[in-house]
Coordinates of N, CA and C and ligand atoms in Angstrom, one line a residue:
M6 N 52.2 -21.1 -7.3 CA 52.8 -22.0 -8.2 C 53.6 -23.1 -7.4
K7 N 54.4 -22.6 -6.5 CA 55.2 -23.5 -5.8 C 54.3 -24.5 -4.9
F8 N 53.3 -23.9 -4.4 CA 52.4 -24.7 -3.5 C 51.8 -25.9 -4.3
F9 N 51.4 -25.7 -5.5 CA 50.8 -26.7 -6.3 C 51.8 -27.8 -6.7
L10 N 53.1 -27.5 -6.7 CA 54.1 -28.5 -7.0 C 54.4 -29.3 -5.7
L11 N 54.4 -28.5 -4.6 CA 54.8 -29.1 -3.3 C 53.8 -30.1 -2.8
L12 N 52.5 -29.8 -3.0 CA 51.5 -30.6 -2.3 C 51.5 -32.1 -2.8
P13 N 51.6 -32.3 -4.1 CA 51.6 -33.7 -4.5 C 52.9 -34.4 -4.0
L14 N 54.0 -33.7 -3.9 CA 55.2 -34.3 -3.4 C 55.0 -34.7 -1.9
L15 N 54.4 -33.8 -1.1 CA 54.2 -34.1 0.3 C 53.3 -35.3 0.5
L16 N 52.2 -35.4 -0.4 CA 51.3 -36.5 -0.3 C 52.0 -37.8 -0.6
L17 N 52.9 -37.7 -1.7 CA 53.6 -38.9 -2.1 C 54.5 -39.4 -0.9
A18 N 55.2 -38.4 -0.3 CA 56.1 -38.7 0.8 C 55.4 -39.4 1.9
A19 N 54.1 -38.9 2.2 CA 53.4 -39.4 3.3 C 53.0 -40.9 3.0
C20 N 52.6 -41.1 1.8 CA 52.1 -42.5 1.4 C 53.2 -43.5 1.3
T21 N 54.4 -43.1 1.0 CA 55.5 -44.1 0.8 C 56.4 -44.2 2.0
A22 N 56.1 -43.4 3.0 CA 57.0 -43.5 4.2 C 56.9 -44.8 4.8
P23 N 58.0 -45.5 5.2 CA 57.9 -46.8 5.8 C 57.3 -46.7 7.2
P24 N 56.6 -47.8 7.6 CA 56.0 -47.7 8.9 C 57.0 -47.4 10.0
S25 N 56.6 -46.6 11.0 CA 57.6 -46.3 12.0 C 57.8 -47.5 12.9
P26 N 59.0 -47.6 13.4 CA 59.3 -48.8 14.3 C 58.5 -48.8 15.5
S27 N 57.9 -47.6 15.9 CA 57.0 -47.6 17.0 C 55.6 -47.6 16.5
G28 N 55.3 -48.2 15.4 CA 54.0 -48.2 14.8 C 53.1 -49.1 15.6
R29 N 51.8 -49.1 15.2 CA 50.8 -49.7 16.1 C 51.0 -51.2 16.3
S30 N 51.4 -51.9 15.3 CA 51.5 -53.3 15.5 C 52.7 -53.7 16.4
A31 N 53.7 -52.8 16.4 CA 54.8 -53.0 17.4 C 54.3 -52.8 18.8
L32 N 53.2 -52.1 19.0 CA 52.7 -51.9 20.3 C 51.6 -53.0 20.7
G33 N 51.6 -54.1 19.9 CA 50.7 -55.2 20.2 C 49.3 -55.0 19.7
D34 N 49.1 -54.0 18.8 CA 47.7 -53.8 18.3 C 47.5 -54.8 17.1
R35 N 47.2 -56.0 17.4 CA 47.0 -57.0 16.4 C 46.3 -58.2 17.1
P36 N 45.7 -59.1 16.4 CA 45.1 -60.3 17.1 C 46.1 -61.1 17.9
G37 N 45.6 -61.9 18.8 CA 46.4 -62.7 19.6 C 47.0 -63.8 18.8
P38 N 48.1 -64.4 19.3 CA 48.9 -65.4 18.6 C 48.1 -66.8 18.5
R39 N 48.4 -67.5 17.4 CA 47.9 -68.8 17.2 C 49.0 -69.7 16.6
G40 N 49.1 -70.9 16.9 CA 50.1 -71.8 16.3 C 51.5 -71.6 16.8
F41 N 51.7 -70.9 17.9 CA 53.0 -70.6 18.5 C 53.5 -71.9 19.2
R42 N 54.9 -72.0 19.2 CA 55.5 -73.2 19.8 C 56.5 -72.8 20.9
T43 N 57.0 -71.6 20.9 CA 58.0 -71.2 21.9 C 57.4 -70.3 23.0
V44 N 57.4 -70.8 24.2 CA 56.8 -70.0 25.3 C 57.9 -69.7 26.3
V45 N 57.9 -68.4 26.7 CA 58.8 -68.0 27.7 C 58.0 -68.0 29.0
I46 N 58.5 -68.7 30.0 CA 57.9 -68.7 31.3 C 58.8 -68.0 32.2
D47 N 58.2 -66.9 32.9 CA 59.0 -66.0 33.7 C 58.6 -66.2 35.2
A48 N 59.5 -66.9 35.9 CA 59.2 -67.0 37.4 C 59.5 -65.6 38.0
G49 N 58.5 -65.0 38.6 CA 58.7 -63.6 39.1 C 59.7 -63.5 40.2
H50 N 60.3 -62.3 40.3 CA 61.2 -62.0 41.4 C 62.4 -62.9 41.4
G51 N 63.1 -63.1 42.6 CA 64.3 -63.9 42.6 C 65.4 -63.2 43.3
G52 N 66.3 -63.9 43.9 CA 67.5 -63.4 44.5 C 67.1 -62.4 45.6
K53 N 67.7 -61.2 45.6 CA 67.4 -60.2 46.6 C 66.0 -59.7 46.6
D54 N 65.3 -60.0 45.5 CA 63.9 -59.5 45.4 C 63.0 -60.8 45.7
S55 N 62.5 -60.8 47.0 CA 61.7 -62.0 47.4 C 60.2 -61.9 46.9
G56 N 59.8 -60.7 46.5 CA 58.4 -60.5 46.3 C 57.6 -60.6 47.6
A57 N 56.3 -61.0 47.5 CA 55.5 -61.0 48.7 C 55.9 -62.2 49.6
R58 N 55.7 -62.0 50.9 CA 56.0 -63.1 51.8 C 54.8 -63.3 52.7
S59 N 54.4 -64.6 52.8 CA 53.2 -64.9 53.5 C 53.5 -64.9 55.0
R60 N 52.7 -64.1 55.7 CA 52.8 -64.1 57.2 C 52.2 -65.4 57.8
I61 N 51.4 -66.1 57.0 CA 50.7 -67.3 57.5 C 51.6 -68.5 57.3
T62 N 52.2 -68.7 56.2 CA 53.1 -69.9 55.9 C 54.5 -69.6 55.9
G63 N 54.9 -68.3 55.8 CA 56.3 -68.0 55.7 C 56.9 -68.1 54.3
D64 N 56.0 -68.6 53.3 CA 56.5 -68.8 52.0 C 56.8 -67.5 51.3
M65 N 57.8 -67.5 50.5 CA 58.2 -66.3 49.7 C 57.7 -66.5 48.2
E66 N 57.2 -65.4 47.7 CA 56.6 -65.4 46.3 C 57.7 -65.9 45.3
K67 N 58.9 -65.5 45.5 CA 59.9 -65.9 44.5 C 60.1 -67.4 44.4
T68 N 59.9 -68.1 45.6 CA 60.1 -69.6 45.7 C 58.9 -70.3 45.0
L69 N 57.7 -69.8 45.4 CA 56.5 -70.4 44.8 C 56.4 -70.2 43.3
A70 N 56.8 -69.0 42.9 CA 56.8 -68.7 41.4 C 57.7 -69.6 40.6
L71 N 58.9 -69.8 41.2 CA 59.9 -70.7 40.5 C 59.4 -72.1 40.4
D72 N 58.8 -72.6 41.5 CA 58.3 -74.0 41.6 C 57.1 -74.1 40.6
T73 N 56.3 -73.1 40.5 CA 55.1 -73.2 39.6 C 55.6 -73.1 38.1
A74 N 56.6 -72.3 37.9 CA 57.1 -72.2 36.5 C 57.6 -73.6 36.0
R75 N 58.3 -74.3 36.9 CA 58.8 -75.6 36.6 C 57.7 -76.5 36.3
R76 N 56.7 -76.4 37.1 CA 55.5 -77.3 36.9 C 54.8 -77.0 35.6
V77 N 54.7 -75.7 35.2 CA 54.1 -75.4 33.9 C 54.9 -76.0 32.8
Q78 N 56.2 -76.0 32.9 CA 57.0 -76.6 31.8 C 56.7 -78.1 31.7
R79 N 56.6 -78.8 32.8 CA 56.3 -80.2 32.8 C 54.9 -80.5 32.2
E80 N 54.0 -79.6 32.5 CA 52.6 -79.8 32.1 C 52.5 -79.5 30.5
L81 N 53.3 -78.6 30.0 CA 53.2 -78.4 28.6 C 53.9 -79.6 27.9
D82 N 53.2 -80.2 26.9 CA 53.8 -81.3 26.3 C 54.9 -81.0 25.4
S83 N 55.6 -82.0 24.8 CA 56.8 -81.7 24.1 C 56.7 -81.0 22.8
S84 N 55.4 -80.7 22.5 CA 55.2 -79.9 21.2 C 55.5 -78.4 21.5
F85 N 55.8 -78.1 22.7 CA 56.2 -76.7 23.0 C 57.6 -76.6 23.4
R86 N 58.3 -75.6 23.0 CA 59.6 -75.3 23.5 C 59.5 -74.3 24.6
V87 N 59.9 -74.6 25.8 CA 59.7 -73.7 26.9 C 61.1 -73.1 27.3
V88 N 61.1 -71.8 27.3 CA 62.3 -71.1 27.8 C 62.0 -70.5 29.2
Q89 N 62.8 -70.9 30.1 CA 62.6 -70.4 31.5 C 63.5 -69.2 31.7
M90 N 62.8 -68.1 32.2 CA 63.6 -66.9 32.5 C 64.6 -67.1 33.5
R91 N 64.3 -67.9 34.5 CA 65.3 -68.2 35.5 C 65.0 -69.6 36.0
T92 N 66.1 -70.4 36.4 CA 66.0 -71.7 36.8 C 66.5 -71.9 38.2
D93 N 66.9 -70.8 38.8 CA 67.3 -70.8 40.2 C 67.0 -69.5 40.9
D94 N 67.5 -69.3 42.1 CA 67.1 -68.2 42.9 C 68.0 -67.0 42.6
R95 N 67.8 -66.3 41.5 CA 68.6 -65.2 41.1 C 67.8 -64.0 40.7
F96 N 68.4 -62.8 41.0 CA 67.7 -61.6 40.6 C 67.9 -61.2 39.1
I97 N 66.8 -60.9 38.4 CA 66.9 -60.4 37.1 C 66.1 -59.2 37.0
D98 N 66.7 -58.1 36.5 CA 65.9 -56.9 36.4 C 64.8 -57.0 35.4
L99 N 63.7 -56.3 35.7 CA 62.5 -56.4 34.8 C 62.8 -56.0 33.3
D100 N 63.7 -54.9 33.2 CA 64.0 -54.5 31.8 C 64.8 -55.6 31.1
E101 N 65.6 -56.3 31.8 CA 66.4 -57.4 31.3 C 65.5 -58.6 30.9
R102 N 64.4 -58.8 31.7 CA 63.5 -59.8 31.4 C 62.7 -59.5 30.1
V103 N 62.4 -58.2 29.9 CA 61.8 -57.8 28.6 C 62.7 -58.1 27.4
V104 N 64.0 -57.8 27.6 CA 64.9 -58.0 26.5 C 65.0 -59.5 26.1
R105 N 65.2 -60.3 27.2 CA 65.3 -61.7 27.0 C 64.1 -62.4 26.4
A106 N 62.9 -62.0 26.8 CA 61.7 -62.6 26.3 C 61.5 -62.2 24.9
S107 N 61.8 -60.9 24.5 CA 61.6 -60.5 23.2 C 62.5 -61.2 22.2
R108 N 63.7 -61.6 22.7 CA 64.7 -62.2 21.9 C 64.4 -63.6 21.5
G109 N 63.8 -64.4 22.4 CA 63.7 -65.8 22.2 C 62.3 -66.4 22.1
G110 N 61.3 -65.6 22.4 CA 60.0 -66.2 22.6 C 58.9 -65.7 21.6
E111 N 57.8 -66.5 21.6 CA 56.7 -66.1 20.9 C 55.6 -65.6 21.8
V112 N 55.5 -66.1 23.0 CA 54.6 -65.5 24.0 C 55.3 -65.5 25.4
L113 N 55.0 -64.6 26.2 CA 55.6 -64.6 27.6 C 54.5 -64.7 28.6
V114 N 54.6 -65.6 29.6 CA 53.7 -65.7 30.7 C 54.6 -65.6 32.0
S115 N 54.3 -64.5 32.7 CA 55.0 -64.2 34.0 C 54.2 -64.7 35.1
I116 N 54.8 -65.4 36.1 CA 54.1 -66.1 37.2 C 54.4 -65.4 38.5
H117 N 53.4 -65.0 39.2 CA 53.5 -64.3 40.5 C 52.5 -64.9 41.5
Y118 N 52.7 -64.5 42.7 CA 51.7 -64.7 43.8 C 51.5 -63.3 44.4
N119 N 50.3 -63.1 44.9 CA 49.8 -61.8 45.2 C 49.8 -61.5 46.7
S120 N 49.6 -60.3 47.0 CA 49.5 -59.9 48.4 C 48.5 -58.7 48.5
G121 N 47.7 -58.6 49.5 CA 46.7 -57.5 49.7 C 46.1 -57.6 51.0
V122 N 44.9 -57.0 51.2 CA 44.2 -57.1 52.4 C 43.7 -58.6 52.6
S123 N 43.6 -59.0 53.9 CA 43.5 -60.4 54.2 C 42.2 -61.1 53.6
G124 N 41.2 -60.3 53.3 CA 40.0 -60.9 52.8 C 40.1 -61.3 51.3
M125 N 41.0 -60.7 50.6 CA 41.1 -60.9 49.2 C 41.7 -62.3 48.9
R126 N 41.1 -63.0 48.0 CA 41.7 -64.3 47.5 C 41.2 -64.5 46.0
G127 N 42.0 -65.4 45.4 CA 41.7 -65.7 44.0 C 42.7 -65.2 43.0
P128 N 42.8 -65.8 41.9 CA 43.8 -65.4 40.8 C 43.4 -64.1 40.1
E129 N 44.4 -63.4 39.6 CA 44.3 -62.2 38.8 C 45.2 -62.3 37.6
T130 N 44.8 -61.8 36.5 CA 45.6 -61.9 35.3 C 45.7 -60.5 34.7
Y131 N 46.9 -60.0 34.4 CA 47.2 -58.7 33.9 C 47.6 -58.7 32.4
Y132 N 47.1 -57.9 31.6 CA 47.5 -57.7 30.3 C 47.4 -56.3 29.9
W133 N 48.0 -55.9 28.8 CA 47.9 -54.5 28.3 C 47.5 -54.4 26.8
R134 N 48.3 -55.2 26.1 CA 48.2 -55.1 24.6 C 47.0 -55.9 24.1
V135 N 46.6 -55.5 22.9 CA 45.4 -56.2 22.2 C 45.8 -57.6 21.9
D136 N 47.1 -57.8 21.5 CA 47.5 -59.2 21.1 C 47.7 -60.1 22.3
S137 N 47.5 -59.6 23.5 CA 47.7 -60.4 24.7 C 46.3 -60.7 25.4
Y138 N 45.3 -60.1 24.9 CA 44.0 -60.2 25.6 C 43.4 -61.7 25.6
G139 N 43.4 -62.3 24.4 CA 42.9 -63.7 24.3 C 43.6 -64.7 25.3
L140 N 44.9 -64.6 25.3 CA 45.7 -65.5 26.2 C 45.4 -65.1 27.7
A141 N 45.3 -63.8 28.0 CA 45.0 -63.4 29.3 C 43.7 -63.9 29.8
K142 N 42.7 -63.8 28.9 CA 41.3 -64.2 29.3 C 41.3 -65.7 29.5
R143 N 42.0 -66.4 28.6 CA 42.0 -67.9 28.8 C 42.7 -68.3 30.1
L144 N 43.8 -67.6 30.4 CA 44.5 -67.9 31.7 C 43.6 -67.6 32.9
Q145 N 43.0 -66.5 32.9 CA 42.1 -66.1 34.0 C 40.9 -67.1 34.1
Q146 N 40.4 -67.5 33.0 CA 39.3 -68.5 33.0 C 39.7 -69.8 33.6
H147 N 40.9 -70.3 33.1 CA 41.4 -71.6 33.6 C 41.8 -71.6 35.1
L148 N 42.4 -70.5 35.5 CA 42.8 -70.4 36.9 C 41.6 -70.2 37.8
A149 N 40.6 -69.4 37.4 CA 39.4 -69.3 38.2 C 38.7 -70.6 38.4
A150 N 38.7 -71.4 37.3 CA 38.0 -72.7 37.4 C 38.8 -73.7 38.3
A151 N 40.1 -73.4 38.5 CA 40.9 -74.4 39.3 C 41.0 -74.1 40.7
V152 N 40.5 -72.9 41.1 CA 40.7 -72.5 42.6 C 39.3 -72.7 43.2
P153 N 39.3 -72.9 44.6 CA 38.0 -73.2 45.2 C 37.2 -71.9 45.5
G154 N 37.8 -70.8 45.5 CA 36.9 -69.6 45.7 C 37.7 -68.3 45.5
E155 N 36.9 -67.3 45.2 CA 37.5 -65.9 45.0 C 36.7 -65.0 45.9
S156 N 37.4 -63.9 46.3 CA 36.8 -62.9 47.1 C 37.5 -61.6 47.0
G157 N 36.9 -60.7 46.3 CA 37.5 -59.3 46.1 C 38.7 -59.3 45.1
S158 N 39.0 -60.4 44.5 CA 40.1 -60.4 43.5 C 39.6 -59.7 42.3
R159 N 40.5 -59.2 41.5 CA 40.0 -58.3 40.4 C 39.9 -59.0 39.0
G160 N 40.2 -60.3 39.0 CA 40.0 -61.1 37.8 C 41.0 -60.7 36.7
L161 N 40.4 -60.4 35.5 CA 41.2 -60.0 34.3 C 41.4 -58.5 34.4
V162 N 42.6 -58.0 34.4 CA 42.9 -56.6 34.6 C 43.8 -56.1 33.5
R163 N 43.4 -54.9 32.9 CA 44.2 -54.3 31.9 C 45.1 -53.3 32.6
R164 N 46.4 -53.6 32.7 CA 47.3 -52.7 33.4 C 48.7 -52.7 32.6
R165 N 49.2 -51.4 32.5 CA 50.4 -51.2 31.8 C 51.6 -51.4 32.8
L166 N 52.3 -52.6 32.6 CA 53.4 -52.9 33.4 C 54.6 -53.1 32.5
R167 N 55.8 -53.2 33.0 CA 56.9 -53.5 32.1 C 56.7 -54.8 31.4
L168 N 56.2 -55.8 32.1 CA 56.1 -57.1 31.4 C 54.8 -57.3 30.7
T169 N 53.9 -56.3 30.7 CA 52.6 -56.4 29.9 C 52.6 -55.4 28.8
R170 N 53.6 -54.5 28.8 CA 53.6 -53.5 27.7 C 54.9 -53.5 26.9
N171 N 56.0 -53.8 27.5 CA 57.3 -53.5 26.8 C 57.8 -54.7 25.9
P172 N 57.6 -55.9 26.2 CA 58.1 -56.9 25.2 C 57.6 -56.8 23.8
S173 N 58.3 -57.3 22.8 CA 57.8 -57.2 21.5 C 56.9 -58.4 21.1
I174 N 56.6 -59.2 22.1 CA 55.7 -60.4 21.9 C 54.5 -60.3 22.8
P175 N 53.4 -61.1 22.5 CA 52.3 -61.1 23.5 C 52.8 -61.5 24.9
C176 N 52.2 -60.8 25.9 CA 52.8 -61.0 27.2 C 51.7 -60.8 28.3
V177 N 51.7 -61.7 29.2 CA 50.7 -61.7 30.3 C 51.3 -62.0 31.6
L178 N 50.8 -61.4 32.7 CA 51.3 -61.7 34.0 C 50.2 -62.2 34.8
V179 N 50.4 -63.4 35.4 CA 49.4 -64.0 36.3 C 49.8 -63.9 37.8
E180 N 48.8 -63.6 38.6 CA 49.0 -63.7 40.0 C 48.1 -64.9 40.5
C181 N 48.8 -65.9 40.9 CA 48.1 -67.2 41.1 C 47.2 -67.2 42.3
G182 N 47.5 -66.4 43.3 CA 46.7 -66.3 44.5 C 47.2 -65.4 45.5
Y183 N 46.5 -65.1 46.6 CA 46.9 -64.1 47.6 C 47.6 -64.9 48.8
L184 N 48.9 -64.6 48.9 CA 49.6 -65.2 50.1 C 49.2 -64.5 51.4
S185 N 48.5 -63.4 51.3 CA 48.1 -62.6 52.4 C 46.7 -63.2 53.0
N186 N 46.1 -64.1 52.3 CA 44.9 -64.7 52.7 C 45.2 -66.1 53.3
A187 N 44.8 -66.3 54.6 CA 45.2 -67.5 55.3 C 44.9 -68.8 54.6
A188 N 43.6 -68.9 54.1 CA 43.2 -70.1 53.5 C 43.9 -70.3 52.1
E189 N 44.1 -69.3 51.4 CA 44.7 -69.4 50.1 C 46.2 -69.6 50.2
A190 N 46.8 -69.0 51.2 CA 48.3 -69.2 51.4 C 48.5 -70.6 51.8
R191 N 47.7 -71.2 52.6 CA 47.9 -72.7 53.0 C 47.7 -73.5 51.7
L192 N 46.8 -73.2 50.9 CA 46.6 -74.0 49.6 C 47.9 -73.8 48.8
C193 N 48.3 -72.6 48.6 CA 49.5 -72.4 47.7 C 50.8 -73.0 48.3
A194 N 50.8 -73.3 49.6 CA 51.9 -74.0 50.2 C 52.0 -75.5 49.8
T195 N 50.9 -76.0 49.3 CA 50.9 -77.5 49.0 C 51.3 -77.7 47.5
P196 N 52.2 -78.7 47.3 CA 52.6 -79.0 45.9 C 51.5 -79.4 45.0
A197 N 50.5 -80.1 45.6 CA 49.4 -80.6 44.7 C 48.6 -79.4 44.2
Y198 N 48.4 -78.4 45.0 CA 47.6 -77.2 44.6 C 48.4 -76.4 43.5
R199 N 49.7 -76.3 43.7 CA 50.5 -75.6 42.7 C 50.5 -76.4 41.4
Q200 N 50.5 -77.7 41.5 CA 50.4 -78.5 40.3 C 49.1 -78.2 39.5
R201 N 48.0 -78.0 40.3 CA 46.7 -77.7 39.7 C 46.7 -76.3 39.0
L202 N 47.4 -75.4 39.7 CA 47.5 -74.0 39.1 C 48.4 -74.1 37.8
A203 N 49.4 -74.9 37.9 CA 50.3 -75.1 36.7 C 49.6 -75.7 35.5
R204 N 48.7 -76.7 35.9 CA 48.0 -77.3 34.8 C 47.0 -76.3 34.1
A205 N 46.4 -75.5 35.0 CA 45.5 -74.5 34.4 C 46.2 -73.5 33.5
I206 N 47.4 -73.1 33.9 CA 48.2 -72.2 33.1 C 48.6 -72.9 31.8
A207 N 49.0 -74.1 31.8 CA 49.4 -74.9 30.6 C 48.2 -75.1 29.7
D208 N 47.1 -75.4 30.3 CA 45.9 -75.6 29.5 C 45.5 -74.3 28.7
A209 N 45.6 -73.2 29.3 CA 45.3 -71.9 28.7 C 46.3 -71.6 27.5
I210 N 47.6 -71.9 27.8 CA 48.6 -71.7 26.7 C 48.3 -72.6 25.5
R211 N 48.0 -73.9 25.8 CA 47.7 -74.8 24.7 C 46.5 -74.4 23.9
E212 N 45.5 -74.0 24.7 CA 44.2 -73.6 24.0 C 44.4 -72.3 23.1
Q213 N 45.2 -71.4 23.6 CA 45.5 -70.2 22.8 C 46.2 -70.5 21.5
S214 N 47.2 -71.5 21.7 CA 48.0 -71.9 20.5 C 47.1 -72.6 19.5
A215 N 46.2 -73.4 20.0 CA 45.3 -74.1 19.1 C 44.2 -73.3 18.4
R216 N 43.7 -72.3 19.2 CA 42.5 -71.6 18.7 C 42.7 -70.1 18.5
G217 N 43.8 -69.6 18.8 CA 44.0 -68.1 18.7 C 43.0 -67.4 19.6
D218 N 42.4 -66.4 19.1 CA 41.4 -65.6 19.9 C 40.0 -66.1 19.8
A219 N 39.8 -67.2 19.0 CA 38.4 -67.7 18.8 C 37.7 -68.0 20.1
G220 N 36.4 -67.4 20.2 CA 35.6 -67.6 21.4 C 35.9 -66.7 22.5
M221 N 36.8 -65.7 22.3 CA 37.2 -64.8 23.4 C 36.4 -63.5 23.3
G222 N 35.5 -63.4 22.3 CA 34.7 -62.1 22.1 C 35.5 -61.0 21.4
P223 N 34.9 -59.8 21.4 CA 35.6 -58.7 20.7 C 36.9 -58.3 21.4
L224 N 37.9 -58.0 20.6 CA 39.2 -57.5 21.2 C 39.0 -56.1 21.8
P225 N 39.8 -55.9 22.9 CA 39.7 -54.5 23.4 C 40.3 -53.5 22.5
R226 N 40.0 -52.2 22.7 CA 40.5 -51.2 21.8 C 42.0 -51.0 22.1
H227 N 42.8 -50.6 21.1 CA 44.2 -50.3 21.3 C 44.3 -49.0 22.1
I228 N 45.3 -49.0 23.0 CA 45.6 -47.8 23.7 C 47.0 -47.4 23.5
D229 N 47.3 -46.3 22.9 CA 48.6 -45.8 22.7 C 49.2 -45.3 24.0
A230 N 50.3 -46.0 24.4 CA 50.9 -45.5 25.7 C 52.4 -45.8 25.6
P231 N 53.2 -45.0 26.2 CA 54.6 -45.2 26.2 C 55.0 -46.4 27.0
P232 N 56.2 -46.9 26.7 CA 56.7 -48.1 27.5 C 56.6 -47.8 29.0
S233 N 56.4 -48.8 29.7 CA 56.3 -48.7 31.2 C 57.7 -48.6 31.7
Q234 N 57.9 -47.8 32.8 CA 59.2 -47.6 33.4 C 59.1 -47.9 34.9
A235 N 60.3 -48.0 35.5 CA 60.4 -48.4 36.9 C 59.6 -47.5 37.8
S236 N 59.5 -46.3 37.4 CA 58.8 -45.3 38.2 C 57.3 -45.3 38.1
D237 N 56.8 -46.2 37.2 CA 55.4 -46.1 36.9 C 54.5 -46.6 38.1
A238 N 54.7 -47.8 38.5 CA 53.8 -48.4 39.5 C 54.5 -49.6 40.2
R239 N 53.8 -50.1 41.2 CA 54.2 -51.3 41.8 C 54.1 -52.5 40.8
E240 N 55.1 -53.3 40.8 CA 55.1 -54.5 39.8 C 55.3 -55.8 40.6
Ligands
ZN308 ZN1 55.2 -60.5 42.1

């Protein structure tokens, strides 16, 4: 008797329970953004964290990333509000970047330069969430079209990082090129080439805002995974 009374109550409770704060859409399981106007540009590394350093040109990743971030802001027309994560050479913890991006932005693009074995060259774009796929694909397409060559680079990569998993907004991390590759490091050292990269990044952002995920093909499947932590992987 008790069972028959209890069952409908349990079903009712299950149906009316509010969505959990860690529900699927909170994990980015939704289409990519369209019509957004506020973009957080995150210049990777900074301060005590130099990031990669080119043995060929001596350039530090943190310096090139900040310069490129400024160029992206200039390339985006005034219809976008750009929030720079940092405007000088200072250290900001990755978890703090996640908090700041989630607070003020509609999308996050984090800018980096890569390092690997000397033969590797070309841009790579990292994303994790479903809502970040369209923007990531556009960024990789525009960057790949802007560079003279690729070799061994991984292109569009789905990887759970703190800046691709943890913000509450669509978030993508771009590696503009390999500072470990002699030819690419020399290119990245020139302002004109960084301007070209910045234009590619800005074009991709503009296109995503205008078109959403249109033309980007089927969305990847959602993967349930916990927030990324410092101990997870190289970032
Ligand atoms: Zn980096």
